[in-house]
Tab-separated table of C-alpha atoms in Angstrom:
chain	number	residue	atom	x	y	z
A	17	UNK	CA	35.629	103.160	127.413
A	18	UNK	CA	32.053	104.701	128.049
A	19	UNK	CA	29.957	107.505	126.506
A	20	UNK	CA	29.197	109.795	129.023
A	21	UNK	CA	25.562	108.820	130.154
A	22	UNK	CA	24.509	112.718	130.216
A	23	UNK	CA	25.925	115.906	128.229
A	24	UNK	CA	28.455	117.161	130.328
A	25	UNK	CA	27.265	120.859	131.927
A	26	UNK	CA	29.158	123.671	130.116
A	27	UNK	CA	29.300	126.955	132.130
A	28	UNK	CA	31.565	129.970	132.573
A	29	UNK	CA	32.905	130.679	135.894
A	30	UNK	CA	34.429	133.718	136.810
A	31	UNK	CA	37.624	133.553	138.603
A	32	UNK	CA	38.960	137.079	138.778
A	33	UNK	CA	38.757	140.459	137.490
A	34	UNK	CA	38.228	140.287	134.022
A	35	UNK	CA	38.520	136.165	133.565
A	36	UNK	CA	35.940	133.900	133.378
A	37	UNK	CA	37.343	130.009	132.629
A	38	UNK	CA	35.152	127.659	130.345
A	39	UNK	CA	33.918	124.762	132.606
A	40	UNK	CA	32.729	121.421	131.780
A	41	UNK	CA	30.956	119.572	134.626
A	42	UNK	CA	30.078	115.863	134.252
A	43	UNK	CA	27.953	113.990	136.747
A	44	UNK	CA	26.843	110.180	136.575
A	45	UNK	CA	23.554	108.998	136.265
A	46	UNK	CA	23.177	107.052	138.612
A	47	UNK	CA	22.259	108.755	142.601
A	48	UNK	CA	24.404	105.505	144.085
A	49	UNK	CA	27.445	107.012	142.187
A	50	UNK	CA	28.626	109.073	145.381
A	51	UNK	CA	32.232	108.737	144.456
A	52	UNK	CA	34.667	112.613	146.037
A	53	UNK	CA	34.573	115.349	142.708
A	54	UNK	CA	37.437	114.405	140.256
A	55	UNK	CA	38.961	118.231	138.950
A	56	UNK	CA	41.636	117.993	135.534
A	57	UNK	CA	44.037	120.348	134.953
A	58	UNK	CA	45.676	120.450	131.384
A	59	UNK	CA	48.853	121.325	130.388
A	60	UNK	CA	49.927	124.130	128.484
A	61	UNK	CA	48.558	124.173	124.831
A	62	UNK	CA	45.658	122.060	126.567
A	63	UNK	CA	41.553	122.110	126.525
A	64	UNK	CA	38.784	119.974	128.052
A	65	UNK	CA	39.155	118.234	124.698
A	66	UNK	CA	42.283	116.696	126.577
A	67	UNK	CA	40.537	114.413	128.439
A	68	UNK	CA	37.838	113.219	126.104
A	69	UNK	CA	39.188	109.832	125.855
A	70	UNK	CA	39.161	109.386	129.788
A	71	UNK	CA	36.636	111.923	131.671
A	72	UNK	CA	33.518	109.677	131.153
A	73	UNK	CA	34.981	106.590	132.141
A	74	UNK	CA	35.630	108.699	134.901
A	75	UNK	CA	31.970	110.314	135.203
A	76	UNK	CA	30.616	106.837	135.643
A	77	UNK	CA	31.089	106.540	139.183
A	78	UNK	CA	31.432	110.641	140.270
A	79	UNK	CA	31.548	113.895	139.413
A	80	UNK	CA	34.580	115.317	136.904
A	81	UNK	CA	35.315	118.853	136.598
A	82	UNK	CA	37.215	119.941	133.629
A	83	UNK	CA	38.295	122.968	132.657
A	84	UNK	CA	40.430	125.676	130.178
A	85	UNK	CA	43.086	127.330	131.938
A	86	UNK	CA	43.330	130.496	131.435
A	87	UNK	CA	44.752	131.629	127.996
A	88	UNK	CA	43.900	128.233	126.899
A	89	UNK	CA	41.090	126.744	124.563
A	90	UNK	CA	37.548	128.450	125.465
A	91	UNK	CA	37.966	130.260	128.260
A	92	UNK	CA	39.161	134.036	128.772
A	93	UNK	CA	42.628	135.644	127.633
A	94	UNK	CA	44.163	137.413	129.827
A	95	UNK	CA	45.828	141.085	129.702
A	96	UNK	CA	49.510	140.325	128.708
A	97	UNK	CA	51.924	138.270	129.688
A	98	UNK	CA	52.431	139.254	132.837
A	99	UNK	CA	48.757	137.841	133.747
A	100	UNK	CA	50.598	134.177	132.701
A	101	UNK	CA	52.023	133.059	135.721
A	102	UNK	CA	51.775	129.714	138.495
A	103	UNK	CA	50.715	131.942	141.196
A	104	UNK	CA	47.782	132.926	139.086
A	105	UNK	CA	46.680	129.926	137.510
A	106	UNK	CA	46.953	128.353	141.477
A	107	UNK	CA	44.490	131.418	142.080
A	108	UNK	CA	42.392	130.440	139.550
A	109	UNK	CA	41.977	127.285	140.548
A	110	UNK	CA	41.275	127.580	144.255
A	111	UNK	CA	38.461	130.248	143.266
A	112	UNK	CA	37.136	127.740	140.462
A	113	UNK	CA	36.625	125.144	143.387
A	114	UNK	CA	35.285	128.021	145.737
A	115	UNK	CA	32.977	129.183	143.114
A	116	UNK	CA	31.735	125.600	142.467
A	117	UNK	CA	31.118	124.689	146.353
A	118	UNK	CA	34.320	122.178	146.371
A	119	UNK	CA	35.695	121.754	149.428
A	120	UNK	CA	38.319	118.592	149.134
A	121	UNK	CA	38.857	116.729	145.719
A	122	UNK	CA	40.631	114.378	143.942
A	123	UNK	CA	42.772	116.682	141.867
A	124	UNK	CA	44.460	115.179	138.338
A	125	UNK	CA	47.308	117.216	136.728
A	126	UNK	CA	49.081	116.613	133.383
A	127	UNK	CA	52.705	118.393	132.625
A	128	UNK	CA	52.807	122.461	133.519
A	129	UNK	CA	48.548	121.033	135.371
A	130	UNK	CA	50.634	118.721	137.505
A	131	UNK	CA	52.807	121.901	138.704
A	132	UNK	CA	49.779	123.320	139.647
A	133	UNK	CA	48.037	120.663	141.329
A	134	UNK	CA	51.286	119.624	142.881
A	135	UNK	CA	51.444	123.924	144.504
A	136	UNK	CA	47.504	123.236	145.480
A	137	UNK	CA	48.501	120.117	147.576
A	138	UNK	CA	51.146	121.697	149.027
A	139	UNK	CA	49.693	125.265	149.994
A	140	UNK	CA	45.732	124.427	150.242
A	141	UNK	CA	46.238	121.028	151.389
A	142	UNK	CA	42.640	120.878	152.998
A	143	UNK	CA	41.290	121.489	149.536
A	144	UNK	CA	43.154	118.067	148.216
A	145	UNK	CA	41.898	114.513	149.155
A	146	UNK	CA	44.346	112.791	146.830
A	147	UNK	CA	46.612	113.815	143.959
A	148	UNK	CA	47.526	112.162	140.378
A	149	UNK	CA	50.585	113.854	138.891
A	150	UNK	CA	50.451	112.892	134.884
A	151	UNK	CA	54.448	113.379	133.254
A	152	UNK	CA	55.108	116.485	135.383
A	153	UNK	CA	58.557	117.778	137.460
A	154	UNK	CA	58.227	119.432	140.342
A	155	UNK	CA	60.682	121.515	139.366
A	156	UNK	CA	60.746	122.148	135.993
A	157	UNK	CA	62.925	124.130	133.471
A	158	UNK	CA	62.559	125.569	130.437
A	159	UNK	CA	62.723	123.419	127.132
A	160	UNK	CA	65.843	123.348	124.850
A	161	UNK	CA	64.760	121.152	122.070
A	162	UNK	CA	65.538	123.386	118.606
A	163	UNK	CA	61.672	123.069	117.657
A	164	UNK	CA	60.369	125.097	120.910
A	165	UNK	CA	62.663	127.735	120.538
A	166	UNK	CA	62.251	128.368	116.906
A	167	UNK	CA	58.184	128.656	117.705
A	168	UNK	CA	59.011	130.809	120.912
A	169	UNK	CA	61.000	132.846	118.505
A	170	UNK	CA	58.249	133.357	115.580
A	171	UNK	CA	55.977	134.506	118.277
A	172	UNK	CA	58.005	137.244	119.180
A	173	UNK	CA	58.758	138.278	116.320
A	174	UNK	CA	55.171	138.318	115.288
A	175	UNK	CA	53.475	135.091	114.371
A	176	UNK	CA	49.874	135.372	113.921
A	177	UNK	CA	49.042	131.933	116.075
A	178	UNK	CA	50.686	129.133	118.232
A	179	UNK	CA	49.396	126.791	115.678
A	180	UNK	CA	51.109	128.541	112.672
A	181	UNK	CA	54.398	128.765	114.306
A	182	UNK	CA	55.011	125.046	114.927
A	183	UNK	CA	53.781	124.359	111.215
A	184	UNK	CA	56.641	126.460	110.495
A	185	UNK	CA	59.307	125.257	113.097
A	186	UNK	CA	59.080	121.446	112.037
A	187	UNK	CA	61.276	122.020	109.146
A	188	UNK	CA	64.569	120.655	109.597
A	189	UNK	CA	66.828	122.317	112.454
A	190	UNK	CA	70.668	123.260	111.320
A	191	UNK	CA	72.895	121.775	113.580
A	192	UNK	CA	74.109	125.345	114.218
A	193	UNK	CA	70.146	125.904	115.807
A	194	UNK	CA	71.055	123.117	118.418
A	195	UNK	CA	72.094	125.671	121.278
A	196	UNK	CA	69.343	127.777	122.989
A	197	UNK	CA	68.407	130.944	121.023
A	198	UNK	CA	69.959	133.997	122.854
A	199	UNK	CA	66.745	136.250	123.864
A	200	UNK	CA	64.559	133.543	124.204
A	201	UNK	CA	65.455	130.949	126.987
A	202	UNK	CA	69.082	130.841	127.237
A	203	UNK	CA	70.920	128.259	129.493
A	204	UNK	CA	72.459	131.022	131.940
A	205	UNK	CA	68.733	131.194	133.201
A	206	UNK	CA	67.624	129.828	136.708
A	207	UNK	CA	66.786	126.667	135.720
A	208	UNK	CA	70.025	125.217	135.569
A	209	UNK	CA	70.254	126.277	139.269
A	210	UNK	CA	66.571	124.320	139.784
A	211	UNK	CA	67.582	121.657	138.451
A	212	UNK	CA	71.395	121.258	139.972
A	213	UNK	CA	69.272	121.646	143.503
A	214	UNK	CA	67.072	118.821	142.432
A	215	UNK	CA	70.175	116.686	141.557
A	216	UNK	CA	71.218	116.884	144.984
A	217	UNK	CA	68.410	116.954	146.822
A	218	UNK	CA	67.281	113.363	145.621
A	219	UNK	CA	69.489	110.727	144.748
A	220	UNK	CA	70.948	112.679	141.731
A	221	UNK	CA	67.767	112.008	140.145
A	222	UNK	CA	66.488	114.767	137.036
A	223	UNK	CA	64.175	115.887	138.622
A	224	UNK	CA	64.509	119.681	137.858
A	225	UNK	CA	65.962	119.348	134.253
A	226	UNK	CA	62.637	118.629	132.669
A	227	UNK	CA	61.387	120.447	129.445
A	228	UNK	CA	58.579	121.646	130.430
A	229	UNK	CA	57.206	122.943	126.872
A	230	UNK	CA	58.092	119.130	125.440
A	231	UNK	CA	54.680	119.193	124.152
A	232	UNK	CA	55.774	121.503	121.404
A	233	UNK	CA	58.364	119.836	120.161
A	234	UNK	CA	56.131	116.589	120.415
A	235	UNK	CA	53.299	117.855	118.567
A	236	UNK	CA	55.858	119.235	115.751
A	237	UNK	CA	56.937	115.265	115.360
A	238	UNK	CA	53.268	114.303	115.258
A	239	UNK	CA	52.206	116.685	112.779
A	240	UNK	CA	54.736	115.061	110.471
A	241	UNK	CA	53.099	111.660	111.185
A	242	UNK	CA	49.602	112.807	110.629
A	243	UNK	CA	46.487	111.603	112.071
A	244	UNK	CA	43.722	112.794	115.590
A	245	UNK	CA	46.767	113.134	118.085
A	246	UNK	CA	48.291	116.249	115.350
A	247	UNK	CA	44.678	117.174	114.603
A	248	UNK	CA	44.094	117.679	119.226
A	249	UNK	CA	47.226	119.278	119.567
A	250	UNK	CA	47.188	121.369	116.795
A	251	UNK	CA	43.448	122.102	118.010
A	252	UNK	CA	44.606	123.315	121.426
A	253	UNK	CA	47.467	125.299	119.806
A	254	UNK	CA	45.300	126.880	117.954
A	255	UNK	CA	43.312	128.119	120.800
A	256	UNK	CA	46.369	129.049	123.013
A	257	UNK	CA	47.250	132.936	123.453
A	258	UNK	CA	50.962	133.508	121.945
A	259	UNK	CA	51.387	135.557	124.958
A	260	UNK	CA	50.579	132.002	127.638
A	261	UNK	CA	53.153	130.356	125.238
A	262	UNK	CA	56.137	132.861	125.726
A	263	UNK	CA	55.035	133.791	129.505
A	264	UNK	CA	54.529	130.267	130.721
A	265	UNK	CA	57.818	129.506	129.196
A	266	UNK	CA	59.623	131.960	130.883
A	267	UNK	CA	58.361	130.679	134.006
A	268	UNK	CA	59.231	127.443	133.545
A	269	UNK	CA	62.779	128.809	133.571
A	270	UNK	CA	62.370	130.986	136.583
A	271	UNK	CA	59.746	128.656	138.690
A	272	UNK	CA	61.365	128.347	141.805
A	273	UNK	CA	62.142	124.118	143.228
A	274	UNK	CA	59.601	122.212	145.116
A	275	UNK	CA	61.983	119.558	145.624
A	276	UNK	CA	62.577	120.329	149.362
A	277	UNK	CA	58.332	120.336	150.119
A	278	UNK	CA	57.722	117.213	149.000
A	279	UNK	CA	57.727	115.613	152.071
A	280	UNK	CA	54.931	117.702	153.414
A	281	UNK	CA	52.534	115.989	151.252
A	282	UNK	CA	49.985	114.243	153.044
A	283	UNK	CA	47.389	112.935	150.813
A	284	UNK	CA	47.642	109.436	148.775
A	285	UNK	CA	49.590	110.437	145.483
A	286	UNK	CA	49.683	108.609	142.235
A	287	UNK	CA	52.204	110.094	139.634
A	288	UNK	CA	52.098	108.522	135.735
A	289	UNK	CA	54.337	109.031	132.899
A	290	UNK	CA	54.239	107.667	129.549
A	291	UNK	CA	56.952	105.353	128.348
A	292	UNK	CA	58.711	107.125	125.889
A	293	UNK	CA	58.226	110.753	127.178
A	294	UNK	CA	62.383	110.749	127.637
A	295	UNK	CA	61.651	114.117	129.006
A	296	UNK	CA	60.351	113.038	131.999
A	297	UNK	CA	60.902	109.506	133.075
A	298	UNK	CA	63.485	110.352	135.650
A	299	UNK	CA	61.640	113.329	136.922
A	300	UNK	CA	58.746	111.084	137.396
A	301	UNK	CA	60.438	108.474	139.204
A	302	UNK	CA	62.166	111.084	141.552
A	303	UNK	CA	58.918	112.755	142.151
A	304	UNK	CA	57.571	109.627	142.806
A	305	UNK	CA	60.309	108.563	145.397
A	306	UNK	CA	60.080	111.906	147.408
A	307	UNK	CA	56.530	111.953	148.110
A	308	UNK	CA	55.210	110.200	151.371
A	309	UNK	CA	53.804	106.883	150.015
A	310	UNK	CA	53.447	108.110	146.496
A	311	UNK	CA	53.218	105.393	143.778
A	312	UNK	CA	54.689	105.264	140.196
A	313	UNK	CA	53.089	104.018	137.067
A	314	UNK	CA	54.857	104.139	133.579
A	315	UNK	CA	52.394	103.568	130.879
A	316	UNK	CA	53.833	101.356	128.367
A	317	UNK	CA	53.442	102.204	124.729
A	318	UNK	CA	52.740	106.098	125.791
A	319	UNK	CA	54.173	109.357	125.051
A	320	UNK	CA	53.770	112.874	126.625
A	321	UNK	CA	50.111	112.720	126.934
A	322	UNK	CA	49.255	108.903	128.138
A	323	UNK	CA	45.513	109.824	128.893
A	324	UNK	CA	45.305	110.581	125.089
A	325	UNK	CA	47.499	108.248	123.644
A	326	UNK	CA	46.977	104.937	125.937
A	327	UNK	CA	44.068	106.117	127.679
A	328	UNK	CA	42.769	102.579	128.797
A	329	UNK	CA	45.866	102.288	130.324
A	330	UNK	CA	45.933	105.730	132.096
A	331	UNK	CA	42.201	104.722	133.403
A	332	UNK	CA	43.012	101.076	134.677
A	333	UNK	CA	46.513	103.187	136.725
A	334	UNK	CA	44.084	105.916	137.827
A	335	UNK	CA	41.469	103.279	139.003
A	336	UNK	CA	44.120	101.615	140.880
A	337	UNK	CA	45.062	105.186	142.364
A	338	UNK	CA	41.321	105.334	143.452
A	339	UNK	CA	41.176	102.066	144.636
A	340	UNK	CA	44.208	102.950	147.508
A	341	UNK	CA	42.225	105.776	148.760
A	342	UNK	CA	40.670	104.574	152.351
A	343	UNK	CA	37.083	104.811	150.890
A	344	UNK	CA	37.373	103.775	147.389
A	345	UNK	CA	34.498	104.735	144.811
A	346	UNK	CA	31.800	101.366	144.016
A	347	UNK	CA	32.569	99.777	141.397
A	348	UNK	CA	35.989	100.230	140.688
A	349	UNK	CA	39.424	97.934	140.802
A	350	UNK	CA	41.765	97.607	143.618
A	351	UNK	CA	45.350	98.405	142.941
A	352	UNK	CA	47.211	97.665	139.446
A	353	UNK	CA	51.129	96.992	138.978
A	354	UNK	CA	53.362	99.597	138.643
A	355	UNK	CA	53.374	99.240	134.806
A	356	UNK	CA	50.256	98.880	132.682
């Protein structure tokens, strides 16, 4: 991995009424770099700080745009839940890339980012030259595991921060805490219809009955084993509006199935997953499977978040991505195996 040869630019970019989303912009130094405009989208609890391990590998041979969702890390809060939904953070990021001058990019998504990417491909598909889905379901459902629900439920019943809740969830779960808290995300919700529809829509595969707030219950385990990935996560929790937490979760029990669209994408399509994120292995490889063309690449060794946890490994899968596309950016590898 590289330092990034210049300071990445840090601006604020409004994107509607009232929300302005922190922007980092990094561009190589060298004017033979001429590589298409690389955009990441985090996942929920997420920051630019997400891809610090990977962005200026990336920024070596083109531009990479990174930025805070909204609700998330630096950039603006927005006016109650009911501002935390896809459709809006899909809005955001078509103005973000209208506001910048971006016409068609290479667009990189991890987890509840990969849902939005994923919607940008398939309703602004002039905007999106290729697509890298990172651990993400394209229909996704809301997460059971006892940790999430026992931070969803703190929130609402008043928890100061995001960050303060999971310290206080990662105590041991009764087995009686095992089924979904009534009130919070129960199991009658729509998600069990999401992700029977994605059952039979593609070779039985899971790829609706993904947790989409995994990360929660992942960064509960890694606080208890200490060291920089608790300290990022934590970080990003820390930053994260209760109110994103509790709406986005909701509406990764309502989101409604892109299973049946995935034909319709067009452009080349990379989607990764880490190893061990149980969550979403199958969902991967059934995302993977639908999509024209698409390629899958399982990161051995990695978890949830492969950039961050294996990130040469996410870079050397992503370079092979790049190196598919018809006109591939200088200096970079052709295509890599399937697993890295």
């Amino acid at each position: 991995m590289v330092e990034p040869a210049i300071d990445p630019v840090v601006r604020r970019v409004e994107v509607a009424a009232g929300v302005e989303l922190h922007v980092e912009d990094l561009r190589p130094a060298t004017l033979h770099a001429d590589g298409p405009p690389v955009v990441l989208v985090h996942g929920i609890a997420g920051t630019t700080a997400d891809w610090a391990r990977v962005a200026p590998d990336l920024a070596t041979t083109r531009r990479v745009i990174a930025y805070d969702q909204r609700g998330h890390g630096a950039s603006d809060r927005a006016d109650g839940r009911s501002s935390y939904t896809f459709d809006l953070l899909l809005a955001d990021l078509v103005a973000l890339l209208d506001a910048l001058g971006l016409t068609a990019v290479d667009l990189v998504g991890h987890s509840m980012g990969g849902v939005v990417a994923l919607r940008c491909a398939l309703e602004h598909s002039d905007r999106v030259r290729s697509l890298v889905l990172v651990d993400t379901a394209a229909a996704p459902a809301a997460a059971t595991g006892p940790v999430t629900r026992r931070v969803v439920a703190a929130l609402l019943e008043g928890a100061a921060t995001v960050a303060s809740a999971v310290h206080a969830a990662r105590e041991p779960v009764p087995a009686a805490d095992s089924a979904p808290a009534a009130g919070v995300w129960a199991d009658d919700s729509p998600a069990a219809d999401h992700a029977d529809a994605g059952n039979a829509d593609i070779g039985n595969a899971d790829i609706g009955n993904a947790g989409g707030l995994a990360i929660v219950d992942d960064t509960a385990h890694a606080v208890e084993a200490g060291g920089s990935v608790a300290d990022r996560q934590l970080a990003g929790f820390d930053q994260l509006d209760p109110d994103a937490l509790v709406a986005f979760g909701r509406e990764l029990g309502e989101y409604p199935s892109m299973v049946d669209r995935l034909g319709e994408i067009e452009c080349p399509t990379t989607v990764i997953v880490g190893e061990h994120d149980t969550t979403l292995r199958a969902s991967a490889a059934a995302l993977a499977r639908a999509i024209p063309a698409a390629r899958l690449s399982v990161i051995v060794g990695a978890d949830h978040s492969p950039h961050a946890s294996r990130p040469l490994a996410w870079l050397a899968a992503v370079d092979g991505h790049f190196g598919r596309l018809a006109t591939p950016p200088p200096g970079r590898p052709g295509p890599i195996p399937d697993q890295v």
